[in-house]
Tab-separated table of C-alpha atoms and ligand atoms in Angstrom:
chain	number	residue	atom	x	y	z
A	1	MET	CA	-12.649	-18.244	14.026
A	2	LYS	CA	-9.349	-19.802	12.964
A	3	ASN	CA	-9.461	-23.353	11.621
A	4	LEU	CA	-8.547	-25.365	14.691
A	5	PHE	CA	-7.871	-28.453	12.568
A	6	ASP	CA	-5.419	-26.745	10.202
A	7	LEU	CA	-2.046	-28.535	10.018
A	8	THR	CA	-0.437	-26.392	7.332
A	9	GLY	CA	3.331	-26.834	7.358
A	10	ARG	CA	3.343	-29.255	10.302
A	11	VAL	CA	5.497	-32.347	9.912
A	12	ALA	CA	3.982	-35.579	11.215
A	13	VAL	CA	5.757	-38.919	11.685
A	14	ILE	CA	3.516	-41.976	11.440
A	15	THR	CA	5.162	-45.239	12.527
A	16	GLY	CA	3.778	-48.246	10.701
A	17	GLY	CA	2.854	-45.646	8.093
A	18	ALA	CA	2.629	-48.136	5.234
A	19	GLY	CA	-0.075	-50.182	6.981
A	20	LEU	CA	-3.854	-50.113	6.879
A	21	MET	CA	-4.461	-47.420	9.482
A	22	GLY	CA	-1.167	-45.605	8.990
A	23	MET	CA	-2.265	-44.534	5.522
A	24	GLN	CA	-5.594	-43.303	6.896
A	25	HIS	CA	-3.780	-41.085	9.415
A	26	ALA	CA	-1.553	-39.866	6.577
A	27	HIS	CA	-4.518	-38.914	4.375
A	28	ALA	CA	-6.144	-37.018	7.252
A	29	ILE	CA	-2.896	-35.111	7.873
A	30	ALA	CA	-2.214	-34.330	4.214
A	31	ALA	CA	-5.822	-33.274	3.567
A	32	HIS	CA	-5.398	-30.603	6.254
A	33	GLY	CA	-2.118	-29.247	4.940
A	34	GLY	CA	0.296	-31.297	7.020
A	35	THR	CA	3.376	-33.172	5.825
A	36	PRO	CA	3.116	-36.919	6.515
A	37	VAL	CA	6.319	-38.918	7.014
A	38	LEU	CA	5.633	-42.639	6.552
A	39	VAL	CA	7.992	-44.650	8.756
A	40	ASP	CA	7.937	-48.404	8.272
A	41	VAL	CA	10.139	-51.468	7.963
A	42	VAL	CA	8.786	-51.882	4.446
A	43	CYS	CA	9.405	-49.390	1.660
A	44	ALA	CA	6.571	-46.829	1.410
A	45	ASP	CA	8.066	-44.527	-1.244
A	46	GLN	CA	5.188	-45.034	-3.691
A	47	LYS	CA	2.608	-44.424	-0.984
A	48	ALA	CA	4.306	-41.176	0.024
A	49	ALA	CA	4.405	-40.058	-3.617
A	50	ALA	CA	0.694	-40.858	-3.994
A	51	LEU	CA	-0.104	-38.759	-0.895
A	52	SER	CA	1.773	-35.786	-2.349
A	53	ASP	CA	0.045	-36.141	-5.724
A	54	ARG	CA	-3.405	-36.390	-4.223
A	55	HIS	CA	-3.177	-33.655	-1.596
A	56	GLY	CA	-0.527	-31.335	-3.012
A	57	VAL	CA	1.671	-31.423	0.108
A	58	PRO	CA	5.206	-32.682	0.625
A	59	SER	CA	5.499	-36.206	1.938
A	60	MET	CA	8.336	-38.603	2.652
A	61	ALA	CA	8.852	-42.284	3.398
A	62	VAL	CA	11.677	-43.538	5.594
A	63	GLN	CA	12.485	-47.209	5.969
A	64	CYS	CA	13.260	-47.696	9.650
A	65	ASP	CA	12.940	-50.377	12.304
A	66	ILE	CA	11.607	-48.496	15.301
A	67	THR	CA	12.912	-51.139	17.718
A	68	GLN	CA	16.474	-49.975	16.927
A	69	PRO	CA	17.556	-46.774	18.758
A	70	ALA	CA	20.250	-45.902	16.200
A	71	GLN	CA	17.747	-46.120	13.344
A	72	VAL	CA	15.262	-43.880	15.170
A	73	THR	CA	17.988	-41.296	15.833
A	74	GLU	CA	18.931	-41.440	12.143
A	75	LEU	CA	15.252	-41.042	11.213
A	76	LEU	CA	14.974	-37.835	13.250
A	77	GLY	CA	18.105	-36.526	11.525
A	78	LYS	CA	16.649	-37.222	8.068
A	79	ILE	CA	13.400	-35.417	8.917
A	80	LEU	CA	15.171	-32.357	10.304
A	81	GLU	CA	17.524	-32.279	7.320
A	82	ARG	CA	14.628	-32.408	4.835
A	83	PHE	CA	11.956	-30.314	6.599
A	84	GLY	CA	13.752	-28.526	9.468
A	85	ARG	CA	10.989	-29.355	11.948
A	86	LEU	CA	8.948	-32.105	13.585
A	87	ASP	CA	5.562	-31.306	15.096
A	88	ILE	CA	3.634	-34.569	15.431
A	89	LEU	CA	4.518	-38.180	16.267
A	90	ILE	CA	1.907	-40.912	15.855
A	91	ASN	CA	3.027	-44.168	17.478
A	92	ASN	CA	0.941	-46.485	15.314
A	93	ALA	CA	3.160	-49.493	14.512
A	94	ALA	CA	2.313	-52.772	16.223
A	95	ASN	CA	2.131	-56.443	15.476
A	96	ASN	CA	-1.585	-56.931	14.918
A	97	PRO	CA	-2.200	-60.643	14.313
A	98	LYS	CA	-5.546	-61.408	12.701
A	99	MET	CA	-6.653	-64.559	14.505
A	100	GLU	CA	-10.004	-64.573	12.711
A	101	ASN	CA	-8.555	-65.542	9.343
A	102	SER	CA	-5.292	-67.243	10.213
A	103	ALA	CA	-4.713	-70.961	9.695
A	104	ASP	CA	-1.631	-70.936	11.924
A	105	VAL	CA	-3.253	-70.321	15.284
A	106	ASN	CA	-1.620	-72.927	17.466
A	107	PHE	CA	0.917	-70.475	18.877
A	108	SER	CA	-1.773	-68.079	19.985
A	109	ARG	CA	-3.064	-69.802	23.118
A	110	LEU	CA	-1.515	-68.598	26.351
A	111	GLU	CA	-0.245	-72.051	27.276
A	112	ASN	CA	1.793	-72.301	24.038
A	113	PHE	CA	2.677	-68.664	23.457
A	114	PRO	CA	6.361	-68.575	22.417
A	115	ILE	CA	8.560	-66.281	24.453
A	116	GLU	CA	10.207	-65.121	21.191
A	117	GLN	CA	6.804	-63.850	20.031
A	118	TRP	CA	6.268	-62.090	23.373
A	119	TYR	CA	9.581	-60.256	22.973
A	120	ALA	CA	8.907	-59.430	19.318
A	121	ASP	CA	5.436	-58.024	19.970
A	122	LEU	CA	6.554	-55.929	22.929
A	123	ALA	CA	9.566	-54.712	20.935
A	124	VAL	CA	7.435	-53.181	18.173
A	125	GLY	CA	4.340	-52.048	20.064
A	126	LEU	CA	5.852	-50.839	23.337
A	127	THR	CA	9.627	-50.485	23.039
A	128	GLY	CA	9.230	-48.914	19.581
A	129	ALA	CA	6.717	-46.384	20.907
A	130	HIS	CA	8.981	-45.644	23.872
A	131	LEU	CA	12.078	-45.161	21.685
A	132	CYS	CA	10.299	-42.913	19.185
A	133	SER	CA	8.836	-40.870	22.042
A	134	GLN	CA	12.139	-40.720	23.902
A	135	ILE	CA	14.151	-39.614	20.873
A	136	MET	CA	11.611	-37.464	19.021
A	137	GLY	CA	9.720	-36.247	22.103
A	138	SER	CA	12.963	-35.106	23.755
A	139	HIS	CA	13.714	-33.135	20.594
A	140	MET	CA	10.228	-31.601	20.724
A	141	ALA	CA	10.666	-30.566	24.361
A	142	ARG	CA	14.058	-29.032	23.533
A	143	VAL	CA	12.562	-27.040	20.662
A	144	PHE	CA	9.816	-25.767	22.988
A	145	ARG	CA	12.398	-24.514	25.467
A	146	GLU	CA	14.295	-22.740	22.671
A	147	SER	CA	11.437	-21.343	20.588
A	148	GLY	CA	8.103	-21.991	22.326
A	149	ALA	CA	6.895	-24.247	19.470
A	150	ARG	CA	4.412	-26.867	20.690
A	151	SER	CA	4.191	-30.494	19.565
A	152	VAL	CA	2.019	-33.559	20.031
A	153	ILE	CA	2.389	-37.306	20.387
A	154	LEU	CA	-0.528	-39.646	19.708
A	155	ASN	CA	-0.384	-43.313	20.697
A	156	ILE	CA	-2.662	-45.716	18.815
A	157	ALA	CA	-3.957	-48.153	21.427
A	158	SER	CA	-7.105	-50.305	21.083
A	159	ASP	CA	-10.412	-51.061	22.756
A	160	LEU	CA	-8.422	-54.073	24.015
A	161	ALA	CA	-6.414	-51.630	26.146
A	162	VAL	CA	-9.583	-51.123	28.153
A	163	ILE	CA	-11.337	-54.518	28.033
A	164	ALA	CA	-10.113	-58.092	27.697
A	165	PRO	CA	-10.533	-59.777	24.321
A	166	ASP	CA	-13.704	-61.860	24.181
A	167	GLN	CA	-12.020	-65.084	23.077
A	168	ARG	CA	-15.378	-66.581	22.043
A	169	ILE	CA	-15.411	-64.530	18.827
A	170	TYR	CA	-12.164	-66.104	17.576
A	171	LYS	CA	-13.380	-69.710	18.009
A	172	GLN	CA	-13.435	-71.930	14.946
A	173	PRO	CA	-16.007	-74.715	14.565
A	174	GLY	CA	-14.777	-78.289	14.940
A	175	LEU	CA	-11.624	-77.576	16.957
A	176	PRO	CA	-11.194	-78.898	20.512
A	177	ASP	CA	-10.961	-76.207	23.213
A	178	HIS	CA	-7.204	-76.553	23.675
A	179	LEU	CA	-6.616	-75.857	19.949
A	180	GLN	CA	-8.972	-72.890	19.617
A	181	PRO	CA	-7.299	-69.646	18.465
A	182	ALA	CA	-6.998	-66.797	20.947
A	183	LYS	CA	-6.153	-63.127	20.596
A	184	PRO	CA	-2.550	-63.162	21.849
A	185	VAL	CA	-1.782	-61.973	25.370
A	186	THR	CA	0.752	-59.511	23.987
A	187	TYR	CA	-1.947	-57.475	22.257
A	188	SER	CA	-3.632	-56.657	25.581
A	189	VAL	CA	-0.306	-56.054	27.303
A	190	VAL	CA	1.070	-53.777	24.571
A	191	LYS	CA	-2.110	-51.720	24.300
A	192	SER	CA	-2.581	-51.367	28.076
A	193	GLY	CA	1.093	-50.429	28.344
A	194	LEU	CA	0.662	-47.739	25.708
A	195	VAL	CA	-2.033	-46.075	27.787
A	196	GLY	CA	0.364	-46.083	30.751
A	197	LEU	CA	3.110	-44.629	28.545
A	198	THR	CA	0.647	-41.947	27.441
A	199	ARG	CA	-0.034	-40.807	31.011
A	200	TYR	CA	3.654	-40.938	31.939
A	201	LEU	CA	4.811	-38.861	28.964
A	202	ALA	CA	1.867	-36.443	29.197
A	203	THR	CA	2.732	-35.474	32.759
A	204	TYR	CA	6.507	-35.658	32.202
A	205	TRP	CA	6.309	-33.125	29.370
A	206	ALA	CA	3.207	-31.185	30.453
A	207	ASP	CA	5.313	-28.054	31.014
A	208	SER	CA	7.478	-28.658	27.930
A	209	GLY	CA	4.951	-27.966	25.189
A	210	VAL	CA	4.454	-31.647	24.283
A	211	ARG	CA	0.902	-32.972	24.612
A	212	VAL	CA	0.513	-36.763	24.657
A	213	ASN	CA	-2.781	-38.585	24.161
A	214	ALA	CA	-3.980	-42.014	23.069
A	215	VAL	CA	-6.825	-43.172	20.904
A	216	SER	CA	-8.361	-46.611	21.435
A	217	PRO	CA	-10.122	-47.767	18.283
A	218	GLY	CA	-12.372	-50.783	17.960
A	219	GLY	CA	-11.951	-53.265	15.105
A	220	ILE	CA	-12.050	-52.056	11.507
A	221	TYR	CA	-14.023	-54.012	8.937
A	222	ASN	CA	-11.554	-55.189	6.301
A	223	GLY	CA	-13.113	-58.230	4.663
A	224	GLN	CA	-12.996	-60.529	7.721
A	225	PRO	CA	-15.091	-63.721	7.572
A	226	ASP	CA	-18.851	-63.137	7.978
A	227	ALA	CA	-19.177	-65.398	11.017
A	228	PHE	CA	-16.467	-63.438	12.870
A	229	VAL	CA	-17.939	-60.076	11.894
A	230	GLN	CA	-21.377	-61.142	13.152
A	231	LYS	CA	-20.010	-62.361	16.498
A	232	LEU	CA	-18.088	-59.115	16.997
A	233	ALA	CA	-21.016	-56.945	15.870
A	234	ASN	CA	-23.153	-58.633	18.538
A	235	LEU	CA	-20.790	-57.211	21.197
A	236	ILE	CA	-21.114	-53.658	19.853
A	237	PRO	CA	-24.168	-51.503	20.647
A	238	MET	CA	-23.939	-49.832	17.205
A	239	GLY	CA	-24.082	-53.334	15.728
A	240	ARG	CA	-21.105	-53.115	13.361
A	241	MET	CA	-17.340	-52.835	13.048
A	242	ALA	CA	-15.765	-49.468	12.159
A	243	ASN	CA	-15.301	-48.307	8.598
A	244	LEU	CA	-11.698	-47.723	7.594
A	245	ASP	CA	-11.972	-43.923	7.568
A	246	GLU	CA	-13.935	-43.522	10.804
A	247	TYR	CA	-10.938	-42.711	13.022
A	248	GLN	CA	-9.648	-39.855	10.883
A	249	GLY	CA	-11.743	-37.257	12.734
A	250	ALA	CA	-10.455	-38.345	16.156
A	251	VAL	CA	-6.842	-38.484	14.997
A	252	LEU	CA	-7.117	-35.030	13.456
A	253	PHE	CA	-8.711	-33.683	16.648
A	254	LEU	CA	-5.967	-35.100	18.870
A	255	ILE	CA	-3.005	-33.939	16.759
A	256	SER	CA	-4.331	-30.446	16.010
A	257	ASP	CA	-4.964	-27.291	18.045
A	258	ALA	CA	-8.589	-28.430	18.392
A	259	SER	CA	-7.424	-30.462	21.433
A	260	SER	CA	-4.972	-27.854	22.782
A	261	TYR	CA	-6.076	-28.322	26.425
A	262	MET	CA	-6.008	-32.131	26.320
A	263	THR	CA	-3.155	-34.274	27.496
A	264	GLY	CA	-2.878	-37.700	29.144
A	265	HIS	CA	-6.241	-38.834	27.745
A	266	ASN	CA	-7.237	-42.127	26.139
A	267	LEU	CA	-10.099	-41.506	23.706
A	268	VAL	CA	-12.085	-44.726	23.241
A	269	ILE	CA	-13.927	-45.019	19.935
A	270	ASP	CA	-15.623	-48.371	19.757
A	271	GLY	CA	-19.233	-48.102	18.605
A	272	GLY	CA	-20.167	-48.310	22.296
A	273	ARG	CA	-18.538	-51.720	22.928
A	274	THR	CA	-17.030	-50.749	26.299
A	275	ALA	CA	-20.340	-49.230	27.441
A	276	TRP	CA	-21.883	-52.724	27.494
B	1	NAD	N1	-6.933	-52.703	12.210
B	1	NAD	C1	-7.708	-52.622	13.288
B	1	NAD	O1	-8.871	-53.103	13.290
B	1	NAD	C2	-7.199	-51.949	14.522
B	1	NAD	C3	-8.073	-51.723	15.594
B	1	NAD	C4	-7.597	-51.111	16.752
B	1	NAD	C5	-6.274	-50.717	16.834
B	1	NAD	N2	-5.449	-50.958	15.781
B	1	NAD	C6	-4.052	-50.530	15.903
B	1	NAD	O2	-3.749	-49.644	14.855
B	1	NAD	C7	-2.359	-49.753	14.516
B	1	NAD	C8	-2.224	-50.027	13.026
B	1	NAD	O3	-2.910	-51.225	12.737
B	1	NAD	P1	-3.091	-51.741	11.247
B	1	NAD	O4	-4.324	-52.541	11.230
B	1	NAD	O5	-2.908	-50.609	10.304
B	1	NAD	O6	-1.860	-52.744	11.160
B	1	NAD	P2	-0.931	-53.067	9.896
B	1	NAD	O7	-0.353	-54.403	10.197
B	1	NAD	O8	-1.664	-52.860	8.619
B	1	NAD	O9	0.209	-51.951	9.991
B	1	NAD	C9	1.264	-52.033	10.903
B	1	NAD	C10	2.514	-51.525	10.205
B	1	NAD	O10	3.578	-51.497	11.151
B	1	NAD	C11	4.767	-51.833	10.436
B	1	NAD	N3	5.797	-52.282	11.384
B	1	NAD	C12	5.873	-53.490	12.011
B	1	NAD	N4	7.002	-53.558	12.735
B	1	NAD	C13	7.645	-52.382	12.565
B	1	NAD	C14	8.878	-51.865	13.049
B	1	NAD	N5	9.679	-52.593	13.860
B	1	NAD	N6	9.255	-50.622	12.667
B	1	NAD	C15	8.467	-49.901	11.829
B	1	NAD	N7	7.300	-50.333	11.340
B	1	NAD	C16	6.881	-51.562	11.704
B	1	NAD	C17	4.322	-52.947	9.491
B	1	NAD	O11	5.248	-53.126	8.428
B	1	NAD	C18	2.967	-52.426	9.043
B	1	NAD	O12	3.059	-51.659	7.848
B	1	NAD	C19	-1.814	-50.865	15.389
B	1	NAD	O13	-1.217	-50.297	16.536
B	1	NAD	C20	-3.048	-51.655	15.767
B	1	NAD	O14	-2.879	-52.375	16.945
B	1	NAD	C21	-5.869	-51.548	14.624
């Protein structure tokens, strides 16, 4: 049986590629022969070089603001110039404020939420995903019509695309109710919107060789305060947050031929949280 997870030679863009999860997606891709392209507003050249050294595959970093159409068009040009192909797009970049260990939480409550922050969060998480899909997905569909080559898009959503944040876990002792931190409204809106974008694009390009799915991960343990971790763990049947590398299998599944008959799906991976 052929290795359904093999990505040899396939070129994969990861937006927000320099971040915590972006690098995990990149390792999963490179470990299976693929070529990760780290796209981020910050420079990720050293990270791309480290991926190549470790896995023995080509890799590339491109500094790009995905909210800017001209920069995304330029990004596609650079990838095609260097590698001559683009097979996978992972829309991973988002503003992901960590309310559990932030001192500056006053903005986060709905009543105070600045409209500038609303626009900024939607620009990265939703408009950025739309622009990358529009520009790179249209290219993928064109290539399919010309050569029959198939491609995939994977949107990184969140368990908070499916359920509302439980604001009780972000509460800090000693603060009055009106000053308690809250997971920002934009996080729910962006992640729910991404699932809608997933279904739209999946059906729009279903006959154009472009599969589009989403994955909705629960929170990753990354040194958050014990009290927060305990409160969150109590909401999760498996009794813990995810380990950093626990989404690699799902990402690999959804971007490889192992999921060749799947499109328009949102795969929730949350230790059972949404089953409760
Ligand atoms: N960390 C978690 O526990 C968790 C859980 C569920 C879902 N997610 C989702 O996973 C994704 C990655 O999260 P993370 O924890 O790695 O976040 P992160 O903050 O570590 O990484 C996000 C990256 O996006 C980049 N970025 C921001 N604006 C950009 C722009 N305009 N153009 C290009 N790049 C831009 C940032 O520079 C950063 O490197 C996010 O969509 C997040 O919502 C994370």
